């Protein structure tokens, strides 16, 4: 609960540590090493374990090692323990899940295990319920180095495969001989195992398994959309009220404007995602705690392989339909770094909820209100097509990255299917808190900085330019409220046009003109980098209409009436509309996602590459669409 998370020097593997206070007052530093079945490294995580435990000069080299093994599968788990034991590092062998071992008819003689390894302490625990932890702490306080023992063999680097195989076989022979004396297995089959077996006949079935998975996903995402909507709207309202409160109460000035229009909305942009993140990870953690998620990985692995992904990529990709931010955070469950990186790079191509306002506005603008065969709504069909385009793009991009990010070793999936069990709620809440805290703090810092920059660019322009442009406007000739409101909207539009960001929109107009866009769309492209849904608010500002287009159809009417001054043709046509939809389907346009990618990869290299390739893809797709349809 009080762990500190950093990273090992030069690599992206998380380094988790914390301070444990024992009953005798002694404080010890605990370092949680990445999970592994063997000291022979096949991944970046396993390389960390190997490099640390095989090098006594490493500053993190431990005085003592606690090796936690699964009591229901000692033969496989003791391989790692014997390797560490043979490195002459003082050990404590912890037999976890001792309750499951008893249910499966497995009886373990701790004394014989201890004697076989030079009187190494052996502790039985049930970590889910905290049983045996007090005894473990006592052994830490009274720890004594075990008697010297004969080394079975030296740890061999992975490149010597023949020696590794021979040495591993020798270890397993000794382990089996030991377990035949220290472990007694009763022939009866436990009720838990019967339940697991019967459920797996359906859950991992080649047909029923997929149907069950799709049904669960449907329930999850329906719940996310339904349950998250109310708190997200409430958070949005709270920050809007807070912004207005800042303007009403604080003295007028630059700092107040920055607080009300930059900092507060920036904070709101972080916090508003918390309900979705909480719900999504709640469901994911529950599926993991119950043992179901391992089954999903198992049945999806074969399908994902041709695209350079594996079964563990399924959940992040599907989660991306709600929001790419928690989806990318969910890639931490992918063990192999290459597979995880590919998943991170392609997940933002899945159409997220933030794209919906953009799609809705543009479809209303350019897609005719017609039906196919009298039952299929054309607008709904286009919306479905945009989501399918995102799925196809993600899979194709994964194939490309599969060849770019070549690995010297073949990626394969090894996992055990755990027993079904009730979730441990303490673990659930701790996991949720950690993920939410990391999102709000780590991503929030980057979002805040960029929000302030965007506010400054949209508020200020070259010296005197905005004032001259406003003075050139014809004043309102009457005191009629409608005329005054119209004049104020014209002033806001002129200010935006002559601000730095407005000039930037004019500056990029030649580059976006081949896509069918004008400078006003260019401004929206720039401002919506903060978040895709900002496109709608930008359009509302540019066309002098309120911020909520759904409450005022005049936004659509004014955009539909907009004409290109050079050609006299409508700006928003089927060609330009489809072009713009495809641009938003493929472009990054989300600094929150970039912040999370930076957090997960611990480098700006990958988010920058991601932004470039998605922007290029968006530009090419939009260009082809406009030129083909116009």
Coordinates of C-alpha atoms in Angstrom, one line a residue:
X1 CA 0.0 0.0 0.0
X2 CA 3.0 2.3 0.5
X3 CA 5.1 1.2 -2.4
X4 CA 7.2 3.6 -4.4
X5 CA 7.3 3.0 -8.1
X6 CA 10.3 4.1 -10.3
X7 CA 12.2 2.3 -13.0
X8 CA 15.5 0.5 -13.3
X9 CA 18.3 2.6 -14.9
X10 CA 18.1 2.6 -18.7
X11 CA 15.1 0.4 -19.1
X12 CA 11.3 0.6 -18.8
X13 CA 10.7 -2.1 -16.2
X14 CA 9.0 -0.8 -13.1
X15 CA 11.0 -0.8 -9.9
X16 CA 8.7 -1.2 -6.9
X17 CA 10.0 -0.9 -3.3
X18 CA 8.8 -0.1 0.1
X19 CA 9.8 0.0 3.8
X20 CA 8.5 -2.8 6.1
X21 CA 8.6 -2.3 9.9
X22 CA 9.0 -5.5 11.9
X23 CA 7.6 -6.2 15.3
X24 CA 11.0 -5.7 16.9
X25 CA 11.2 -2.2 15.5
X26 CA 13.6 -3.1 12.7
X27 CA 13.0 -1.5 9.3
X28 CA 13.9 -3.3 6.1
X29 CA 13.7 -2.2 2.5
X30 CA 11.6 -4.6 0.4
X31 CA 12.2 -4.7 -3.4
X32 CA 9.6 -6.5 -5.5
X33 CA 11.3 -8.2 -8.4
X34 CA 9.3 -8.9 -11.6
X35 CA 7.7 -12.3 -11.7
X36 CA 9.5 -15.2 -13.5
X37 CA 9.6 -18.9 -13.6
X38 CA 13.3 -19.2 -14.1
X39 CA 16.5 -17.2 -13.9
X40 CA 17.1 -17.8 -17.6
X41 CA 16.0 -14.4 -19.1
X42 CA 13.7 -14.4 -22.1
X43 CA 12.2 -10.9 -21.6
X44 CA 13.2 -7.6 -20.2
X45 CA 11.5 -8.3 -16.9
X46 CA 13.3 -11.6 -16.5
X47 CA 16.6 -10.0 -17.5
X48 CA 16.2 -7.6 -14.6
X49 CA 16.0 -10.5 -12.1
X50 CA 18.9 -12.3 -13.7
X51 CA 21.2 -9.3 -13.8
X52 CA 20.4 -8.3 -10.2
X53 CA 20.7 -11.7 -8.5
X54 CA 23.8 -12.8 -10.5
X55 CA 25.8 -9.7 -9.7
X56 CA 26.7 -9.1 -6.0
X57 CA 28.1 -5.6 -6.9
X58 CA 24.7 -4.4 -8.0
X59 CA 23.5 -1.7 -5.6
X60 CA 20.1 -3.5 -5.3
X61 CA 21.7 -6.9 -4.6
X62 CA 19.6 -8.3 -1.7
X63 CA 20.8 -9.5 1.7
X64 CA 17.9 -12.0 1.8
X65 CA 15.5 -13.3 -0.8
X66 CA 11.9 -14.3 -0.2
X67 CA 10.9 -16.7 -3.0
X68 CA 7.1 -17.1 -3.2
X69 CA 5.8 -20.3 -4.8
X70 CA 2.4 -21.8 -5.7
X71 CA 1.7 -24.6 -3.3
X72 CA -0.5 -26.3 -5.9
X73 CA 2.3 -26.6 -8.4
X74 CA 5.6 -27.0 -6.4
X75 CA 7.4 -28.9 -9.1
X76 CA 7.5 -26.0 -11.6
X77 CA 7.9 -23.3 -8.9
X78 CA 10.8 -24.9 -7.2
X79 CA 12.9 -24.6 -10.3
X80 CA 13.4 -20.9 -9.7
X81 CA 14.0 -21.4 -6.0
X82 CA 16.8 -24.0 -6.5
X83 CA 18.5 -21.6 -9.0
X84 CA 18.4 -18.7 -6.4
X85 CA 19.4 -21.1 -3.6
X86 CA 22.5 -22.2 -5.6
X87 CA 23.6 -18.5 -5.9
X88 CA 24.4 -18.7 -2.2
X89 CA 21.9 -15.9 -1.4
X90 CA 20.1 -16.4 2.0
X91 CA 16.5 -17.4 1.2
X92 CA 13.1 -17.9 2.7
X93 CA 10.8 -20.3 0.9
X94 CA 7.1 -19.1 1.1
X95 CA 4.5 -21.6 0.2
X96 CA 1.5 -19.5 -1.0
X97 CA -2.0 -20.6 -1.7
X98 CA -1.7 -23.3 1.0
X99 CA -5.5 -23.3 1.3
X100 CA -5.9 -24.3 -2.4
X101 CA -3.3 -27.0 -1.9
X102 CA -5.4 -28.5 0.9
X103 CA -8.5 -28.3 -1.2
X104 CA -6.7 -30.2 -3.9
X105 CA -5.6 -32.9 -1.5
X106 CA -2.0 -31.8 -1.4
X107 CA -0.2 -32.1 2.0
X108 CA 3.3 -30.6 2.3
X109 CA 5.9 -31.4 4.9
X110 CA 7.6 -28.1 5.5
X111 CA 10.3 -29.7 7.7
X112 CA 11.5 -32.0 5.0
X113 CA 11.7 -29.2 2.5
X114 CA 13.6 -27.1 5.0
X115 CA 16.1 -29.8 5.7
X116 CA 16.6 -30.5 2.0
X117 CA 17.8 -26.9 1.5
X118 CA 20.1 -26.6 4.5
X119 CA 17.5 -25.7 7.0
X120 CA 16.2 -22.8 4.9
X121 CA 13.0 -21.3 6.5
X122 CA 9.8 -22.6 4.9
X123 CA 6.6 -20.7 5.6
X124 CA 3.1 -21.6 4.6
X125 CA 0.8 -18.6 3.9
X126 CA -2.5 -17.7 2.4
X127 CA -1.7 -14.2 1.2
X128 CA -5.3 -13.4 0.2
X129 CA -6.4 -13.6 3.8
X130 CA -3.1 -12.6 5.4
X131 CA -2.5 -16.0 7.1
X132 CA 1.1 -16.8 7.8
X133 CA 2.4 -13.3 7.3
X134 CA 3.2 -12.9 11.0
X135 CA 5.4 -16.0 10.9
X136 CA 7.1 -14.7 7.8
X137 CA 7.9 -11.4 9.5
X138 CA 9.3 -13.3 12.5
X139 CA 11.6 -15.3 10.2
X140 CA 12.8 -12.0 8.7
X141 CA 13.6 -10.6 12.2
X142 CA 15.4 -13.8 13.3
X143 CA 16.9 -14.7 10.0
X144 CA 20.2 -16.7 9.9
X145 CA 22.3 -17.6 7.0
X146 CA 21.7 -21.3 6.1
X147 CA 24.6 -23.8 6.3
X148 CA 26.9 -24.0 3.3
X149 CA 25.7 -26.3 0.5
X150 CA 27.0 -27.8 -2.7
X151 CA 26.2 -25.9 -5.8
X152 CA 24.2 -28.0 -8.3
X153 CA 25.4 -26.0 -11.2
X154 CA 26.1 -22.5 -12.3
X155 CA 23.5 -20.2 -13.9
X156 CA 24.0 -20.4 -17.7
X157 CA 23.2 -17.4 -20.0
X158 CA 20.3 -17.9 -22.3
X159 CA 22.5 -18.1 -25.4
X160 CA 23.9 -21.5 -24.3
X161 CA 20.6 -23.3 -25.0
X162 CA 21.9 -26.9 -25.0
X163 CA 23.5 -26.4 -21.5
X164 CA 20.4 -24.7 -20.2
X165 CA 18.2 -27.6 -21.3
X166 CA 20.5 -30.2 -19.8
X167 CA 20.8 -28.3 -16.5
X168 CA 17.1 -27.7 -16.2
X169 CA 16.3 -31.4 -16.7
X170 CA 18.8 -32.3 -14.0
X171 CA 17.1 -29.8 -11.6
X172 CA 13.7 -31.3 -12.3
X173 CA 14.9 -34.8 -11.6
X174 CA 16.2 -33.7 -8.2
X175 CA 13.0 -31.7 -7.5
X176 CA 10.8 -34.7 -8.3
X177 CA 12.9 -36.9 -6.1
X178 CA 12.5 -34.4 -3.2
X179 CA 8.8 -33.9 -3.7
X180 CA 8.2 -37.6 -3.6
X181 CA 9.4 -37.5 0.0
X182 CA 8.0 -34.2 1.2
X183 CA 4.6 -34.0 -0.5
X184 CA 1.7 -36.3 -0.3
X185 CA -1.2 -36.1 -2.8
X186 CA -4.6 -37.6 -1.9
X187 CA -6.4 -39.2 -4.8
X188 CA -9.7 -37.4 -4.3
X189 CA -10.7 -34.6 -6.6
X190 CA -11.8 -31.4 -4.8
X191 CA -15.1 -29.7 -5.4
X192 CA -13.2 -26.6 -6.5
X193 CA -11.4 -28.6 -9.2
X194 CA -14.7 -30.1 -10.4
X195 CA -16.3 -26.7 -10.7
X196 CA -13.2 -25.3 -12.6
X197 CA -13.3 -28.3 -15.0
X198 CA -17.0 -27.9 -15.8
X199 CA -16.8 -24.1 -16.2
X200 CA -13.8 -24.5 -18.5
X201 CA -15.7 -26.8 -20.8
X202 CA -17.8 -23.8 -21.7
X203 CA -15.5 -20.9 -21.1
X204 CA -12.6 -22.1 -23.3
X205 CA -14.8 -23.9 -25.8
X206 CA -13.8 -23.0 -29.4
X207 CA -17.3 -21.7 -30.1
X208 CA -19.1 -21.1 -26.8
X209 CA -16.0 -19.4 -25.3
X210 CA -16.1 -16.6 -27.8
X211 CA -19.9 -16.1 -27.4
X212 CA -19.5 -15.9 -23.6
X213 CA -16.6 -13.4 -24.0
X214 CA -18.6 -11.2 -26.3
X215 CA -21.6 -11.3 -24.0
X216 CA -19.4 -10.2 -21.0
X217 CA -17.9 -7.4 -23.1
X218 CA -21.4 -6.2 -24.1
X219 CA -22.4 -6.0 -20.4
X220 CA -19.2 -4.3 -19.4
X221 CA -19.3 -1.5 -22.0
X222 CA -23.0 -1.0 -21.5
X223 CA -22.3 -0.5 -17.8
X224 CA -19.4 1.8 -18.5
X225 CA -21.3 4.0 -20.8
X226 CA -24.4 4.0 -18.5
X227 CA -22.8 4.3 -15.1
X228 CA -20.0 6.7 -16.1
X229 CA -22.2 9.2 -17.8
X230 CA -23.8 10.7 -14.7
X231 CA -20.5 11.3 -12.7
X232 CA -18.7 12.6 -15.8
X233 CA -21.5 15.1 -16.5
X234 CA -21.4 16.1 -12.8
X235 CA -17.6 16.6 -12.9
X236 CA -18.0 18.6 -16.1
X237 CA -20.6 20.9 -14.5
X238 CA -18.5 21.3 -11.3
X239 CA -15.5 22.5 -13.3
X240 CA -17.6 24.8 -15.4
X241 CA -19.1 26.3 -12.3
X242 CA -15.7 26.6 -10.8
X243 CA -14.4 28.4 -13.9
X244 CA -17.3 30.9 -13.8
X245 CA -16.8 31.3 -10.0
X246 CA -13.2 32.3 -10.6
X247 CA -14.3 34.9 -13.1
X248 CA -17.0 36.3 -10.8
X249 CA -15.1 36.4 -7.5
X250 CA -11.4 36.9 -8.4
X251 CA -10.1 40.3 -9.5
X252 CA -10.2 40.7 -13.3
X253 CA -6.9 40.2 -14.9
X254 CA -4.5 37.8 -16.7
X255 CA -4.1 35.5 -13.8
X256 CA -7.8 35.1 -13.3
X257 CA -8.3 34.4 -17.0
X258 CA -5.5 31.9 -16.9
X259 CA -7.0 30.2 -13.9
X260 CA -10.6 30.2 -15.2
X261 CA -9.9 29.4 -18.9
X262 CA -6.7 27.4 -18.7
X263 CA -5.8 25.7 -15.4
X264 CA -9.3 24.8 -14.2
X265 CA -10.4 23.4 -17.5
X266 CA -7.1 21.5 -17.7
X267 CA -7.7 19.9 -14.4
X268 CA -11.3 19.1 -15.5
X269 CA -9.9 17.4 -18.6
X270 CA -8.0 15.0 -16.3
X271 CA -10.6 14.4 -13.6
X272 CA -13.5 13.8 -16.0
X273 CA -11.9 10.5 -17.2
X274 CA -11.7 9.1 -13.6
X275 CA -15.2 7.5 -13.7
X276 CA -14.5 5.6 -16.9
X277 CA -11.1 4.6 -15.7
X278 CA -12.5 3.4 -12.3
X279 CA -15.3 1.4 -13.9
X280 CA -13.1 -0.1 -16.6
X281 CA -10.4 -1.2 -14.3
X282 CA -12.9 -2.4 -11.7
X283 CA -14.3 -4.9 -14.3
X284 CA -10.8 -5.9 -15.5
X285 CA -9.6 -6.5 -11.9
X286 CA -12.7 -8.5 -11.1
X287 CA -12.2 -10.6 -14.2
X288 CA -8.6 -11.2 -13.2
X289 CA -9.4 -11.9 -9.6
X290 CA -12.0 -14.5 -10.4
X291 CA -9.7 -16.3 -12.8
X292 CA -11.7 -15.6 -16.0
X293 CA -9.2 -13.2 -17.7
X294 CA -6.6 -15.9 -18.1
X295 CA -9.2 -17.9 -20.1
X296 CA -9.8 -14.9 -22.4
X297 CA -6.1 -14.7 -23.1
X298 CA -6.0 -18.4 -23.8
X299 CA -8.8 -18.5 -26.4
X300 CA -7.8 -15.2 -28.1
X301 CA -4.1 -15.9 -28.4
X302 CA -4.3 -17.9 -31.6
X303 CA -6.5 -15.3 -33.4
X304 CA -4.2 -12.4 -32.5
X305 CA -0.9 -14.0 -33.6
X306 CA -1.1 -13.2 -37.3
X307 CA -1.3 -9.5 -36.4
X308 CA 1.8 -9.4 -34.3
X309 CA -0.3 -9.4 -31.1
X310 CA -1.2 -12.1 -28.5
X311 CA -4.2 -12.9 -26.4
X312 CA -3.4 -10.3 -23.7
X313 CA -3.7 -7.6 -26.3
X314 CA -7.5 -8.2 -26.6
X315 CA -8.6 -6.3 -23.5
X316 CA -6.6 -3.1 -24.2
X317 CA -7.8 -3.0 -27.8
X318 CA -11.5 -3.5 -26.8
X319 CA -11.1 -1.0 -23.9
X320 CA -9.9 1.5 -26.4
X321 CA -13.5 1.8 -27.7
X322 CA -14.3 3.6 -24.4
X323 CA -11.0 5.5 -23.9
X324 CA -7.5 4.9 -25.0
X325 CA -6.0 6.1 -21.7
X326 CA -7.1 3.2 -19.5
X327 CA -6.7 0.9 -22.4
X328 CA -3.0 1.7 -22.7
X329 CA -2.6 1.4 -19.0
X330 CA -4.2 -2.1 -19.3
X331 CA -1.3 -3.2 -21.5
X332 CA 0.8 -3.7 -18.3
X333 CA -0.7 -7.2 -18.2
X334 CA 1.2 -8.1 -21.4
X335 CA 4.5 -9.8 -20.4
X336 CA 6.5 -9.6 -23.6
X337 CA 7.7 -6.0 -24.2
X338 CA 7.5 -6.2 -28.0
X339 CA 3.9 -7.3 -27.9
X340 CA 3.0 -4.7 -25.3
X341 CA 4.7 -1.9 -27.3
X342 CA 2.8 -2.9 -30.5
X343 CA -0.5 -2.9 -28.6
X344 CA 0.3 0.5 -27.1
X345 CA 1.1 1.9 -30.6
X346 CA -2.1 0.7 -32.3
X347 CA -4.7 1.0 -29.5
X348 CA -5.4 4.8 -30.1
X349 CA -6.6 3.8 -33.6
X350 CA -9.7 2.2 -32.0
X351 CA -12.5 4.8 -32.1
X352 CA -13.0 6.1 -28.6
X353 CA -15.9 7.9 -27.0
X354 CA -14.2 11.2 -27.5
X355 CA -14.6 10.8 -31.3
X356 CA -18.4 10.5 -31.0
X357 CA -19.2 14.2 -30.8
X358 CA -17.0 14.8 -33.9
X359 CA -18.6 11.9 -35.8
X360 CA -22.1 13.0 -34.8
X361 CA -21.7 16.6 -35.9
X362 CA -20.1 15.7 -39.3
X363 CA -22.5 12.9 -40.0
X364 CA -25.4 15.4 -39.4
X365 CA -23.8 17.9 -41.7
X366 CA -23.0 15.8 -44.8
X367 CA -24.8 12.4 -44.6
X368 CA -28.3 12.4 -46.1
X369 CA -31.1 11.4 -43.7
X370 CA -32.0 8.3 -45.7
X371 CA -32.6 4.6 -45.1
X372 CA -31.4 1.5 -47.0
X373 CA -34.1 -1.0 -47.7
X374 CA -36.3 1.0 -45.5
X375 CA -34.8 -0.3 -42.2
X376 CA -31.1 0.5 -42.2
X377 CA -30.4 4.1 -41.3
X378 CA -27.6 5.5 -43.5
X379 CA -26.2 7.8 -40.8
X380 CA -26.0 4.8 -38.4
X381 CA -24.3 2.8 -41.1
X382 CA -21.7 5.4 -41.6
X383 CA -21.1 5.6 -37.9
X384 CA -20.7 1.8 -37.7
X385 CA -18.3 2.0 -40.7
X386 CA -16.1 4.5 -38.8
X387 CA -15.7 2.1 -35.9
X388 CA -14.9 -0.8 -38.2
X389 CA -12.3 1.4 -40.0
X390 CA -10.6 1.9 -36.7
X391 CA -10.5 -1.8 -35.9
X392 CA -9.1 -2.6 -39.4
X393 CA -6.5 0.2 -39.1
X394 CA -5.3 -1.1 -35.7
X395 CA -4.9 -4.7 -37.0
X396 CA -3.1 -3.6 -40.2
X397 CA -0.8 -1.2 -38.2
X398 CA 0.0 -4.1 -35.8
X399 CA 1.2 -6.2 -38.8
X400 CA 3.5 -3.3 -39.9
X401 CA 4.9 -2.8 -36.4
X402 CA 5.4 -6.5 -36.1
X403 CA 7.9 -6.3 -38.9
X404 CA 9.5 -3.0 -37.8
X405 CA 10.0 -4.1 -34.2
X406 CA 11.7 -7.4 -35.0
X407 CA 12.7 -9.5 -32.0
X408 CA 15.6 -11.9 -31.9
X409 CA 13.4 -14.5 -30.2
X410 CA 10.0 -15.9 -31.0
X411 CA 7.2 -14.6 -28.9
X412 CA 5.0 -17.3 -27.3
X413 CA 2.4 -17.5 -24.6
X414 CA 2.9 -19.6 -21.4
X415 CA 0.3 -19.3 -18.7
X416 CA -1.5 -21.4 -16.2
X417 CA -5.3 -21.3 -15.8
X418 CA -6.0 -20.5 -12.2
X419 CA -8.9 -21.8 -10.2
X420 CA -12.1 -19.7 -10.1
X421 CA -12.4 -17.8 -6.9
X422 CA -14.2 -14.9 -5.3
X423 CA -12.4 -11.6 -5.7
X424 CA -10.4 -10.2 -2.7
X425 CA -11.9 -6.8 -2.3
X426 CA -8.9 -5.3 -0.6
X427 CA -6.7 -6.2 -3.6
X428 CA -9.4 -4.7 -5.9
X429 CA -9.5 -1.3 -4.1
X430 CA -5.7 -1.0 -3.8
X431 CA -5.3 -1.7 -7.5
X432 CA -7.9 0.8 -8.5
X433 CA -6.4 3.5 -6.2
X434 CA -3.0 2.9 -7.6
X435 CA -4.1 3.2 -11.3
X436 CA -6.3 6.2 -10.7
X437 CA -3.5 8.0 -8.7
X438 CA -1.0 7.3 -11.5
X439 CA -3.3 8.6 -14.2
X440 CA -4.3 11.8 -12.4
X441 CA -0.8 12.7 -11.2
X442 CA 1.4 11.6 -14.1
X443 CA -0.8 12.4 -17.0
X444 CA -2.2 15.5 -15.3
X445 CA 1.1 17.3 -15.1
X446 CA 1.6 17.1 -18.9
X447 CA -2.1 18.0 -19.6
X448 CA -1.9 21.0 -17.4
X449 CA 1.2 22.3 -19.2
X450 CA -0.2 21.9 -22.7
X451 CA -3.6 23.4 -21.6
X452 CA -1.9 26.6 -20.4
X453 CA 0.0 26.8 -23.7
X454 CA -3.2 26.4 -25.8
X455 CA -5.0 29.1 -23.7
X456 CA -2.2 31.6 -24.2
X457 CA -2.1 30.9 -28.0
X458 CA -5.9 31.4 -28.3
X459 CA -5.9 34.5 -26.1
X460 CA -3.1 36.6 -27.4
X461 CA -1.8 37.6 -30.8
X462 CA 0.8 39.9 -32.3
X463 CA 1.0 43.3 -30.5
X464 CA -1.9 45.6 -31.6
X465 CA -3.3 43.2 -34.2
X466 CA -6.4 42.0 -32.2
X467 CA -7.3 45.5 -31.1
X468 CA -7.1 46.9 -34.7
X469 CA -9.2 44.0 -36.0
X470 CA -11.9 44.6 -33.3
X471 CA -11.9 48.4 -34.0
X472 CA -12.4 47.7 -37.7
X473 CA -15.7 46.0 -36.9
X474 CA -18.9 48.0 -37.4
X475 CA -20.4 48.6 -34.0
X476 CA -23.9 47.5 -33.0
X477 CA -26.3 50.2 -34.2
X478 CA -29.0 49.4 -31.7
X479 CA -29.3 48.3 -28.1
X480 CA -31.4 45.3 -29.0
X481 CA -30.1 42.3 -27.1
X482 CA -29.9 40.2 -30.2
X483 CA -27.9 42.8 -32.0
X484 CA -25.5 43.2 -29.1
X485 CA -25.1 39.5 -28.7
X486 CA -24.4 39.2 -32.5
X487 CA -21.8 41.9 -32.2
X488 CA -20.1 40.2 -29.2
X489 CA -19.9 37.0 -31.1
X490 CA -18.3 38.8 -34.1
X491 CA -15.7 40.3 -31.7
X492 CA -14.9 36.9 -30.3
X493 CA -14.5 35.5 -33.8
X494 CA -12.2 38.3 -34.9
X495 CA -10.2 37.9 -31.7
X496 CA -9.7 34.2 -32.4
X497 CA -8.9 34.8 -36.0
X498 CA -6.2 37.3 -35.1
X499 CA -4.8 35.4 -32.2
X500 CA -1.6 33.3 -32.5
X501 CA -3.6 30.2 -32.9
X502 CA -5.8 31.9 -35.5
X503 CA -2.8 33.0 -37.5
X504 CA -1.5 29.5 -37.2
X505 CA -4.7 28.2 -38.7
X506 CA -4.3 30.6 -41.6
X507 CA -0.7 29.5 -41.9
X508 CA -1.5 25.8 -42.2
X509 CA -4.4 26.4 -44.6
X510 CA -2.3 25.8 -47.7
X511 CA -1.3 22.4 -46.3
X512 CA -4.9 21.4 -45.4
X513 CA -6.6 22.9 -48.5
X514 CA -6.1 19.6 -50.5
X515 CA -8.1 17.9 -47.9
X516 CA -11.1 20.3 -48.4
X517 CA -10.4 22.3 -45.2
X518 CA -10.3 26.0 -44.6
X519 CA -8.5 28.0 -42.0
X520 CA -11.4 27.7 -39.5
X521 CA -11.2 23.9 -39.7
X522 CA -7.4 24.4 -39.3
X523 CA -8.0 26.1 -35.9
X524 CA -10.2 23.3 -34.8
X525 CA -7.5 20.8 -35.8
X526 CA -5.0 22.6 -33.6
X527 CA -7.2 23.2 -30.6
X528 CA -8.6 19.7 -30.6
X529 CA -5.1 18.3 -30.1
X530 CA -5.9 18.7 -26.4
X531 CA -8.9 16.3 -26.9
X532 CA -10.8 15.3 -29.9
X533 CA -14.2 16.5 -28.6
X534 CA -12.8 20.0 -28.5
X535 CA -13.4 20.1 -32.2
X536 CA -17.1 20.7 -31.6
X537 CA -16.5 23.5 -29.1
X538 CA -14.1 25.1 -31.5
X539 CA -16.6 25.0 -34.3
X540 CA -19.2 26.5 -32.0
X541 CA -16.8 29.4 -31.1
X542 CA -15.7 30.0 -34.7
X543 CA -19.2 30.1 -36.0
X544 CA -20.4 32.4 -33.1
X545 CA -22.8 29.9 -31.7
X546 CA -23.1 28.5 -28.1
X547 CA -20.8 25.7 -26.9
X548 CA -23.4 23.0 -27.0
X549 CA -24.4 22.3 -30.6
X550 CA -27.1 19.7 -29.7
X551 CA -29.2 22.5 -28.1
X552 CA -28.8 24.9 -31.0
X553 CA -29.2 23.5 -34.5
X554 CA -28.0 26.8 -36.0
X555 CA -24.5 25.5 -35.6
X556 CA -25.2 22.9 -38.2
X557 CA -27.1 25.3 -40.3
X558 CA -24.3 27.9 -40.3
X559 CA -21.7 25.3 -41.0
X560 CA -23.8 23.9 -43.8
X561 CA -24.1 27.4 -45.3
X562 CA -20.4 28.2 -45.0
X563 CA -18.8 28.9 -48.4
X564 CA -15.2 29.0 -49.7
X565 CA -14.7 32.7 -50.6
X566 CA -12.4 31.7 -53.5
X567 CA -14.6 29.1 -55.2
X568 CA -18.1 30.0 -53.9
X569 CA -18.7 26.3 -53.1
X570 CA -19.9 24.9 -49.8
X571 CA -17.0 24.1 -47.4
X572 CA -18.8 21.1 -45.9
X573 CA -19.7 18.6 -48.6
X574 CA -19.8 14.8 -48.6
X575 CA -16.2 14.8 -49.8
X576 CA -14.9 17.2 -47.1
X577 CA -17.1 15.7 -44.4
X578 CA -15.9 12.1 -45.1
X579 CA -12.3 13.4 -45.3
X580 CA -12.6 15.1 -41.9
X581 CA -14.2 12.0 -40.3
X582 CA -11.4 9.8 -41.5
X583 CA -8.8 12.4 -40.3
X584 CA -10.3 12.2 -36.8
X585 CA -10.6 8.4 -37.0
X586 CA -6.9 8.0 -37.5
X587 CA -5.2 11.2 -36.0
X588 CA -3.8 11.1 -32.5
X589 CA -5.5 14.4 -31.4
X590 CA -5.3 13.6 -27.7
X591 CA -2.5 14.9 -25.5
X592 CA -3.9 12.8 -22.6
X593 CA -3.1 9.6 -24.6
X594 CA 0.4 10.9 -25.4
X595 CA 1.0 11.6 -21.7
X596 CA 0.0 8.0 -20.9
X597 CA 2.1 6.5 -23.6
X598 CA 5.1 8.5 -22.3
X599 CA 4.3 7.2 -18.8
X600 CA 4.1 3.6 -19.9
X601 CA 7.1 3.6 -22.2
X602 CA 9.1 6.0 -20.0
X603 CA 10.3 7.8 -23.2
X604 CA 9.1 10.5 -25.5
X605 CA 10.4 8.5 -28.4
X606 CA 7.3 6.3 -28.8
X607 CA 4.6 8.9 -28.3
X608 CA 6.3 11.1 -30.9
X609 CA 6.6 8.2 -33.4
X610 CA 2.9 7.3 -32.6
X611 CA 1.8 10.9 -33.3
X612 CA 3.7 11.1 -36.5
X613 CA 2.6 7.9 -38.0
X614 CA -1.1 8.4 -37.0
X615 CA -1.0 12.0 -38.4
X616 CA 0.5 10.9 -41.7
X617 CA -2.0 8.0 -41.9
X618 CA -4.8 10.5 -41.2
X619 CA -3.6 13.0 -43.8
X620 CA -3.2 10.4 -46.5
X621 CA -6.6 8.8 -45.8
X622 CA -8.3 12.2 -45.7
X623 CA -6.5 13.3 -48.9
X624 CA -7.6 10.2 -50.8
X625 CA -11.1 10.4 -49.6
X626 CA -11.5 14.1 -50.6
X627 CA -9.8 13.9 -53.9
X628 CA -11.8 10.7 -54.8
X629 CA -15.2 12.0 -53.8
X630 CA -15.0 15.7 -54.8

